[in-house]
Amino acid sequence: MRQAGRYLPQYRELREKHSLRELFFTPDLATQVTLMPIEELDFDAAILFSDIMTIALALGLKLDFQEGPKIDPMVRPEHVDALPFVYETLSPIWETIRLLKQQLSVPLIGFCGAPFTVASYLVEGGLEGIKKWVYRFPQQLEWLLEKIACASIFYLENQVQAGVDAIQIFDSWANVLSKEQFLRFCLPFYRRLIDAAKVPVILFARSLVLHIEEIKDLPCALSCDWSVPLSTIRKTTTQTLQGNLDPDFLYAPLDVVRQETRQLLLSMKEDRAFIAALGHGIKPDTPVAAVKTMVQTVREWIPC
Ligand code: CP3
């Protein structure tokens, strides 16, 4: 997650010359950024350089990136009906995927946001605003989620057609909902997105483990944060588990990075359905040497 982010000096150099929107929508540049961590750090898979919020353009909204995605004007309940579908806005992304597939020697992971998390960046008031929709305008929220889901399915299908090998779904803000709300506003959409993808799917949601009983039968891998050890989650599900190191551990001295990585590997040592990874995105000021140490430690690990 955010492996191509601001912690790489090559990325920061490119970013001085180009806006985020330019990077996301210029296939040559997006390709270059996607390849950076693969060339520099030897990961097993690349993640497409794009953003979960590019989908806003397909809903006819104006999107800019400052300190994060900015939608202007933001969506109000009375706007939902009139949101159009402007699918051609996303086509540079298919071109990026085609270029990447010609150059990559590792699999390429595409992605989208889950409708609830995308909606939380679209509506007036952001995360606080969307909680108002949950209680005051639940039907308009469902309708908005439905529209985002349709656009996301189109988005996923086109990524797969252009060549991505797997899809990751991000529901970064699902943790602000109660169980009942999660069952209504999140879970049904996971099923539809997973069905539409037709390639392996990895699902990330903050505090996913709170809903493990509800998601343990979904046909997807689970990307887990660090709130509960993977070996504990394993007791409840046979799904592939990804994670779950706290990204802040990369600020520790390198020998601690090595030790914590080994501890995770050891805790999952006979598990064939385990992907060693961070439990969330890499922070911008993370030392590259720490990321390298983590990757090397995983590479050197010989399962008993
Ligand atoms: O690993 C990668 O770099 C792949 C591309 C990728 C980006 N965003 C690029 C990006 C992916 C997979 C995402 C997902 C994303 N985007 C999520 C879900 C994952 C998560 O973090 O929970 C969310 C919620 C977003 C929305 C978003 N995009 C925010 C809130 C921000 C600003 C805050 C931040 O952490 O940077 C962005 C900007 C963004 N998207 C950057 C990158 C590399 C930062 C770029 C920069 O400032 O130069």
CSV table of C-alpha atoms and ligand atoms in Angstrom, one decimal:
chain,number,residue,atom,x,y,z
A,1,MET,CA,0.0,0.0,0.0
A,2,ARG,CA,1.3,3.4,-1.1
A,3,GLN,CA,4.6,1.6,-1.8
A,4,ALA,CA,5.4,4.1,-4.5
A,5,GLY,CA,4.8,7.0,-2.1
A,6,ARG,CA,6.7,10.0,-1.0
A,7,TYR,CA,9.5,8.0,0.9
A,8,LEU,CA,11.3,7.3,-2.4
A,9,PRO,CA,13.7,10.1,-3.4
A,10,GLN,CA,13.2,9.3,-7.2
A,11,TYR,CA,9.4,9.8,-6.6
A,12,ARG,CA,9.9,13.1,-4.8
A,13,GLU,CA,12.1,14.4,-7.6
A,14,LEU,CA,9.4,13.6,-10.2
A,15,ARG,CA,6.7,15.1,-8.0
A,16,GLU,CA,8.5,18.4,-7.9
A,17,LYS,CA,7.9,18.7,-11.7
A,18,HIS,CA,4.4,17.2,-11.8
A,19,SER,CA,1.1,17.5,-10.0
A,20,LEU,CA,-0.4,14.2,-8.6
A,21,ARG,CA,-3.2,14.4,-11.2
A,22,GLU,CA,-0.6,14.6,-13.9
A,23,LEU,CA,1.2,11.6,-12.5
A,24,PHE,CA,-2.0,9.5,-12.2
A,25,PHE,CA,-3.2,10.4,-15.7
A,26,THR,CA,0.0,10.4,-17.8
A,27,PRO,CA,0.6,6.7,-18.7
A,28,ASP,CA,4.4,7.2,-19.1
A,29,LEU,CA,4.7,8.9,-15.8
A,30,ALA,CA,2.4,6.5,-13.9
A,31,THR,CA,4.3,3.6,-15.4
A,32,GLN,CA,7.6,5.1,-14.2
A,33,VAL,CA,6.3,5.6,-10.7
A,34,THR,CA,4.8,2.0,-10.5
A,35,LEU,CA,8.2,0.6,-11.5
A,36,MET,CA,10.3,2.5,-9.0
A,37,PRO,CA,9.8,0.3,-5.9
A,38,ILE,CA,10.2,-2.8,-8.0
A,39,GLU,CA,13.5,-1.7,-9.4
A,40,GLU,CA,14.7,-0.2,-6.1
A,41,LEU,CA,13.3,-2.7,-3.5
A,42,ASP,CA,12.7,-6.1,-5.2
A,43,PHE,CA,9.0,-6.5,-4.1
A,44,ASP,CA,7.2,-9.7,-5.4
A,45,ALA,CA,4.4,-7.6,-7.0
A,46,ALA,CA,3.8,-4.1,-8.2
A,47,ILE,CA,0.8,-1.9,-7.3
A,48,LEU,CA,-0.5,0.3,-10.0
A,49,PHE,CA,0.2,4.0,-9.4
A,50,SER,CA,-3.2,5.6,-9.3
A,51,ASP,CA,-5.6,6.5,-6.5
A,52,ILE,CA,-8.9,5.2,-5.1
A,53,MET,CA,-10.4,8.7,-5.8
A,54,THR,CA,-9.7,8.8,-9.6
A,55,ILE,CA,-13.2,7.2,-9.8
A,56,ALA,CA,-14.7,10.6,-8.9
A,57,LEU,CA,-14.0,11.8,-12.4
A,58,ALA,CA,-16.1,9.0,-13.8
A,59,LEU,CA,-19.0,10.3,-11.7
A,60,GLY,CA,-18.6,13.7,-13.4
A,61,LEU,CA,-17.1,15.3,-10.3
A,62,LYS,CA,-14.2,17.8,-10.1
A,63,LEU,CA,-11.2,16.2,-8.4
A,64,ASP,CA,-7.9,17.8,-7.3
A,65,PHE,CA,-5.2,16.6,-4.9
A,66,GLN,CA,-3.7,18.9,-2.3
A,67,GLU,CA,-3.3,17.4,1.2
A,68,GLY,CA,-5.3,14.4,-0.1
A,69,PRO,CA,-8.1,14.2,-2.6
A,70,LYS,CA,-10.4,17.3,-2.9
A,71,ILE,CA,-13.8,17.1,-4.5
A,72,ASP,CA,-15.3,20.5,-5.5
A,73,PRO,CA,-18.2,20.9,-5.1
A,74,MET,CA,-18.8,18.1,-2.6
A,75,VAL,CA,-21.8,15.8,-3.0
A,76,ARG,CA,-25.0,16.6,-1.2
A,77,PRO,CA,-28.0,14.2,-0.8
A,78,GLU,CA,-30.0,16.1,-3.5
A,79,HIS,CA,-27.1,15.7,-6.0
A,80,VAL,CA,-27.0,11.9,-6.0
A,81,ASP,CA,-29.7,11.3,-8.6
A,82,ALA,CA,-28.0,13.5,-11.2
A,83,LEU,CA,-24.5,12.1,-10.9
A,84,PRO,CA,-23.6,11.0,-14.5
A,85,PHE,CA,-21.2,8.2,-15.6
A,86,VAL,CA,-18.3,9.7,-17.6
A,87,TYR,CA,-16.3,6.6,-18.1
A,88,GLU,CA,-13.9,7.8,-20.8
A,89,THR,CA,-12.2,10.0,-18.1
A,90,LEU,CA,-10.4,6.9,-16.8
A,91,SER,CA,-9.0,5.6,-20.0
A,92,PRO,CA,-5.4,6.8,-19.5
A,93,ILE,CA,-5.3,4.2,-16.6
A,94,TRP,CA,-5.9,1.3,-19.0
A,95,GLU,CA,-3.0,2.6,-21.1
A,96,THR,CA,-0.7,2.7,-18.0
A,97,ILE,CA,-1.6,-1.0,-17.3
A,98,ARG,CA,-0.8,-2.0,-20.9
A,99,LEU,CA,2.6,-0.3,-20.7
A,100,LEU,CA,3.4,-1.8,-17.4
A,101,LYS,CA,2.5,-5.3,-18.5
A,102,GLN,CA,5.1,-5.0,-21.3
A,103,GLN,CA,7.8,-4.0,-18.8
A,104,LEU,CA,7.1,-5.9,-15.5
A,105,SER,CA,8.6,-9.2,-14.5
A,106,VAL,CA,6.4,-9.5,-11.4
A,107,PRO,CA,2.5,-9.5,-11.2
A,108,LEU,CA,0.7,-6.2,-11.2
A,109,ILE,CA,-2.0,-5.4,-8.6
A,110,GLY,CA,-4.8,-3.1,-9.6
A,111,PHE,CA,-7.2,-1.6,-7.1
A,112,CYS,CA,-10.2,0.4,-6.2
A,113,GLY,CA,-11.8,1.9,-3.1
A,114,ALA,CA,-14.8,0.2,-1.5
A,115,PRO,CA,-17.9,2.4,-2.1
A,116,PHE,CA,-18.2,3.5,1.6
A,117,THR,CA,-14.6,4.8,1.7
A,118,VAL,CA,-14.9,6.5,-1.7
A,119,ALA,CA,-18.1,8.1,-0.5
A,120,SER,CA,-16.5,9.4,2.6
A,121,TYR,CA,-14.2,11.6,0.4
A,122,LEU,CA,-17.1,12.7,-1.9
A,123,VAL,CA,-19.7,14.0,0.5
A,124,GLU,CA,-19.8,17.4,2.2
A,125,GLY,CA,-18.0,17.2,5.6
A,126,GLY,CA,-15.9,14.1,4.7
A,127,LEU,CA,-15.9,11.4,7.3
A,128,GLU,CA,-18.1,13.4,9.7
A,129,GLY,CA,-20.4,14.3,6.9
A,130,ILE,CA,-20.9,10.7,5.9
A,131,LYS,CA,-21.9,9.7,9.4
A,132,LYS,CA,-24.7,12.2,9.1
A,133,TRP,CA,-25.8,10.5,5.9
A,134,VAL,CA,-25.7,7.2,7.8
A,135,TYR,CA,-28.3,8.4,10.3
A,136,ARG,CA,-30.2,11.1,8.4
A,137,PHE,CA,-30.1,10.1,4.8
A,138,PRO,CA,-29.5,6.3,4.7
A,139,GLN,CA,-31.4,5.8,1.5
A,140,GLN,CA,-29.5,8.5,-0.4
A,141,LEU,CA,-26.3,7.0,1.0
A,142,GLU,CA,-27.3,3.6,-0.3
A,143,TRP,CA,-28.1,5.1,-3.7
A,144,LEU,CA,-24.7,6.9,-3.7
A,145,LEU,CA,-22.9,3.7,-2.8
A,146,GLU,CA,-24.8,1.9,-5.6
A,147,LYS,CA,-23.6,4.5,-8.1
A,148,ILE,CA,-20.0,4.3,-6.9
A,149,ALA,CA,-20.3,0.5,-7.0
A,150,CYS,CA,-21.4,0.5,-10.7
A,151,ALA,CA,-18.5,2.9,-11.6
A,152,SER,CA,-16.1,0.7,-9.5
A,153,ILE,CA,-17.2,-2.5,-11.3
A,154,PHE,CA,-16.6,-0.8,-14.6
A,155,TYR,CA,-13.2,0.4,-13.3
A,156,LEU,CA,-12.2,-3.1,-12.1
A,157,GLU,CA,-13.4,-4.9,-15.2
A,158,ASN,CA,-11.3,-2.5,-17.4
A,159,GLN,CA,-8.2,-2.9,-15.2
A,160,VAL,CA,-8.5,-6.7,-15.5
A,161,GLN,CA,-9.1,-6.5,-19.3
A,162,ALA,CA,-5.9,-4.3,-19.6
A,163,GLY,CA,-3.9,-6.9,-17.8
A,164,VAL,CA,-3.8,-6.6,-13.9
A,165,ASP,CA,-3.2,-10.0,-12.2
A,166,ALA,CA,-5.0,-9.2,-9.0
A,167,ILE,CA,-7.2,-6.5,-7.4
A,168,GLN,CA,-7.0,-5.0,-3.9
A,169,ILE,CA,-10.1,-3.4,-2.5
A,170,PHE,CA,-9.5,-0.6,0.1
A,171,ASP,CA,-12.2,0.1,2.7
A,172,SER,CA,-10.0,2.3,4.8
A,173,TRP,CA,-12.9,3.9,6.8
A,174,ALA,CA,-15.1,0.9,7.4
A,175,ASN,CA,-14.0,1.0,11.0
A,176,VAL,CA,-16.3,4.1,11.8
A,177,LEU,CA,-19.4,1.9,11.3
A,178,SER,CA,-21.2,-0.3,13.8
A,179,LYS,CA,-21.6,-4.0,12.9
A,180,GLU,CA,-25.2,-3.4,11.7
A,181,GLN,CA,-24.1,-0.5,9.5
A,182,PHE,CA,-21.1,-2.5,8.2
A,183,LEU,CA,-23.5,-5.2,7.2
A,184,ARG,CA,-25.7,-2.7,5.3
A,185,PHE,CA,-23.2,-0.3,3.8
A,186,CYS,CA,-20.0,-2.3,3.3
A,187,LEU,CA,-20.4,-6.1,3.1
A,188,PRO,CA,-22.9,-6.4,0.2
A,189,PHE,CA,-20.6,-4.3,-2.0
A,190,TYR,CA,-17.5,-6.4,-1.2
A,191,ARG,CA,-19.4,-9.4,-2.7
A,192,ARG,CA,-20.3,-7.6,-5.9
A,193,LEU,CA,-16.8,-6.2,-6.4
A,194,ILE,CA,-15.1,-9.6,-5.8
A,195,ASP,CA,-17.5,-11.3,-8.2
A,196,ALA,CA,-16.9,-8.7,-10.9
A,197,ALA,CA,-13.1,-8.9,-10.6
A,198,LYS,CA,-12.6,-12.4,-12.0
A,199,VAL,CA,-9.0,-12.4,-10.7
A,200,PRO,CA,-7.7,-13.0,-7.1
A,201,VAL,CA,-8.9,-10.2,-4.8
A,202,ILE,CA,-7.3,-8.9,-1.6
A,203,LEU,CA,-9.6,-7.0,0.8
A,204,PHE,CA,-8.3,-4.4,3.1
A,205,ALA,CA,-10.4,-2.7,5.7
A,206,ARG,CA,-9.2,-1.0,8.9
A,207,SER,CA,-10.3,-3.2,11.9
A,208,LEU,CA,-11.4,-5.9,9.4
A,209,VAL,CA,-10.9,-8.5,12.2
A,210,LEU,CA,-13.9,-7.0,14.1
A,211,HIS,CA,-16.1,-8.5,11.3
A,212,ILE,CA,-14.2,-11.7,10.8
A,213,GLU,CA,-17.4,-13.9,11.2
A,214,GLU,CA,-19.1,-12.0,8.4
A,215,ILE,CA,-16.2,-11.9,6.0
A,216,LYS,CA,-14.5,-15.3,6.6
A,217,ASP,CA,-16.4,-17.0,3.8
A,218,LEU,CA,-15.8,-14.3,1.1
A,219,PRO,CA,-13.6,-15.6,-1.8
A,220,CYS,CA,-10.7,-13.3,-1.2
A,221,ALA,CA,-7.5,-12.8,0.7
A,222,LEU,CA,-7.6,-10.5,3.8
A,223,SER,CA,-5.2,-7.6,4.3
A,224,CYS,CA,-5.0,-7.1,8.0
A,225,ASP,CA,-3.8,-4.2,10.2
A,226,TRP,CA,-1.7,-4.9,13.3
A,227,SER,CA,-4.5,-4.9,15.9
A,228,VAL,CA,-4.5,-8.7,16.1
A,229,PRO,CA,-1.7,-11.1,15.2
A,230,LEU,CA,-2.3,-13.0,12.0
A,231,SER,CA,-1.7,-16.3,13.8
A,232,THR,CA,-4.8,-15.5,15.9
A,233,ILE,CA,-6.9,-14.5,12.9
A,234,ARG,CA,-5.8,-17.8,11.3
A,235,LYS,CA,-7.8,-19.7,14.0
A,236,THR,CA,-11.1,-18.4,12.5
A,237,THR,CA,-10.5,-18.5,8.7
A,238,THR,CA,-8.6,-20.4,6.0
A,239,GLN,CA,-8.5,-17.4,3.7
A,240,THR,CA,-5.1,-16.1,2.6
A,241,LEU,CA,-3.9,-13.5,5.1
A,242,GLN,CA,-1.7,-10.5,4.2
A,243,GLY,CA,0.0,-8.2,6.6
A,244,ASN,CA,0.3,-7.3,9.3
A,245,LEU,CA,3.3,-5.2,10.5
A,246,ASP,CA,2.7,-1.7,11.8
A,247,PRO,CA,4.3,0.7,9.2
A,248,ASP,CA,5.8,2.7,12.1
A,249,PHE,CA,8.1,-0.3,12.9
A,250,LEU,CA,10.2,0.9,9.9
A,251,TYR,CA,11.4,3.8,12.1
A,252,ALA,CA,13.1,1.3,14.4
A,253,PRO,CA,16.8,0.5,14.2
A,254,LEU,CA,17.6,-1.9,11.3
A,255,ASP,CA,18.3,-4.9,13.7
A,256,VAL,CA,14.8,-4.4,15.3
A,257,VAL,CA,13.3,-4.2,11.8
A,258,ARG,CA,15.0,-7.6,11.0
A,259,GLN,CA,13.9,-9.1,14.3
A,260,GLU,CA,10.2,-8.0,14.1
A,261,THR,CA,10.0,-9.2,10.5
A,262,ARG,CA,11.4,-12.6,11.5
A,263,GLN,CA,8.9,-12.8,14.4
A,264,LEU,CA,6.0,-12.3,12.0
A,265,LEU,CA,7.5,-14.9,9.6
A,266,LEU,CA,8.0,-17.3,12.5
A,267,SER,CA,4.5,-16.9,13.7
A,268,MET,CA,3.2,-17.9,10.3
A,269,LYS,CA,6.0,-20.3,9.4
A,270,GLU,CA,4.0,-23.3,8.2
A,271,ASP,CA,1.2,-21.3,6.6
A,272,ARG,CA,1.1,-21.6,2.9
A,273,ALA,CA,-1.6,-18.9,2.6
A,274,PHE,CA,0.3,-15.9,4.0
A,275,ILE,CA,1.6,-12.8,2.3
A,276,ALA,CA,4.3,-10.9,4.3
A,277,ALA,CA,3.4,-7.2,4.2
A,278,LEU,CA,2.7,-4.1,6.1
A,279,GLY,CA,-0.7,-3.6,7.8
A,280,HIS,CA,-1.2,-0.2,6.1
A,281,GLY,CA,0.6,2.3,3.9
A,282,ILE,CA,4.3,3.4,4.2
A,283,LYS,CA,4.7,6.9,5.7
A,284,PRO,CA,6.4,9.5,3.6
A,285,ASP,CA,9.5,9.9,5.9
A,286,THR,CA,10.2,6.2,6.2
A,287,PRO,CA,13.9,5.4,5.8
A,288,VAL,CA,14.4,3.4,2.5
A,289,ALA,CA,17.1,1.3,4.2
A,290,ALA,CA,14.4,0.0,6.6
A,291,VAL,CA,12.1,-1.1,3.8
A,292,LYS,CA,15.1,-2.8,2.1
A,293,THR,CA,15.9,-4.6,5.3
A,294,MET,CA,12.3,-5.8,5.7
A,295,VAL,CA,12.2,-7.1,2.1
A,296,GLN,CA,15.7,-8.8,2.4
A,297,THR,CA,14.6,-10.5,5.7
A,298,VAL,CA,11.6,-12.0,3.9
A,299,ARG,CA,13.7,-13.1,0.9
A,300,GLU,CA,16.3,-14.8,3.2
A,301,TRP,CA,13.6,-16.7,5.1
A,302,ILE,CA,13.7,-20.4,4.4
A,303,PRO,CA,10.4,-21.9,5.6
A,304,CYS,CA,11.1,-25.0,7.7
B,1,CP3,O1,1.3,2.1,-3.4
B,1,CP3,C1,1.0,3.0,-4.2
B,1,CP3,O2,1.6,4.1,-4.2
B,1,CP3,C2,-0.1,2.7,-5.1
B,1,CP3,C3,-1.0,3.8,-5.4
B,1,CP3,C4,-2.0,4.3,-4.3
B,1,CP3,C5,-2.1,5.6,-4.0
B,1,CP3,N1,-3.2,5.7,-3.2
B,1,CP3,C6,-1.3,6.7,-4.5
B,1,CP3,C7,-1.2,8.0,-3.7
B,1,CP3,C8,-2.9,3.5,-3.6
B,1,CP3,C9,-3.1,2.0,-3.6
B,1,CP3,C10,-3.7,4.5,-2.9
B,1,CP3,C11,-4.9,4.1,-2.1
B,1,CP3,C12,-5.6,5.1,-1.3
B,1,CP3,N2,-5.8,6.5,-1.6
B,1,CP3,C13,-6.4,4.9,-0.2
B,1,CP3,C14,-6.6,3.5,0.5
B,1,CP3,C15,-5.4,3.1,1.3
B,1,CP3,C16,-5.3,3.7,2.6
B,1,CP3,O3,-4.3,4.5,2.7
B,1,CP3,O4,-6.1,3.5,3.5
B,1,CP3,C17,-6.9,6.1,0.3
B,1,CP3,C18,-7.8,6.3,1.5
B,1,CP3,C19,-6.5,7.1,-0.7
B,1,CP3,C20,-6.9,8.6,-0.7
B,1,CP3,C21,-5.7,9.4,-0.6
B,1,CP3,N3,-4.8,9.6,-1.6
B,1,CP3,C22,-5.3,10.3,0.5
B,1,CP3,C23,-6.0,10.4,1.8
B,1,CP3,C24,-4.1,10.9,0.1
B,1,CP3,C25,-3.3,12.0,0.9
B,1,CP3,C26,-2.7,11.5,2.2
B,1,CP3,C27,-1.5,10.6,2.0
B,1,CP3,O5,-1.4,9.6,2.8
B,1,CP3,O6,-0.7,10.8,1.1
B,1,CP3,C28,-3.8,10.5,-1.2
B,1,CP3,C29,-2.6,10.9,-2.0
B,1,CP3,C30,-1.8,9.8,-2.6
B,1,CP3,N4,-2.2,8.8,-3.3
B,1,CP3,C31,-0.4,9.7,-2.5
B,1,CP3,C32,0.0,8.5,-3.2
B,1,CP3,C33,1.4,8.0,-3.4
B,1,CP3,C34,0.6,10.7,-1.9
B,1,CP3,C35,1.3,11.4,-3.0
B,1,CP3,C36,2.0,12.7,-2.7
B,1,CP3,O7,1.6,13.5,-1.8
B,1,CP3,O8,3.0,12.9,-3.5
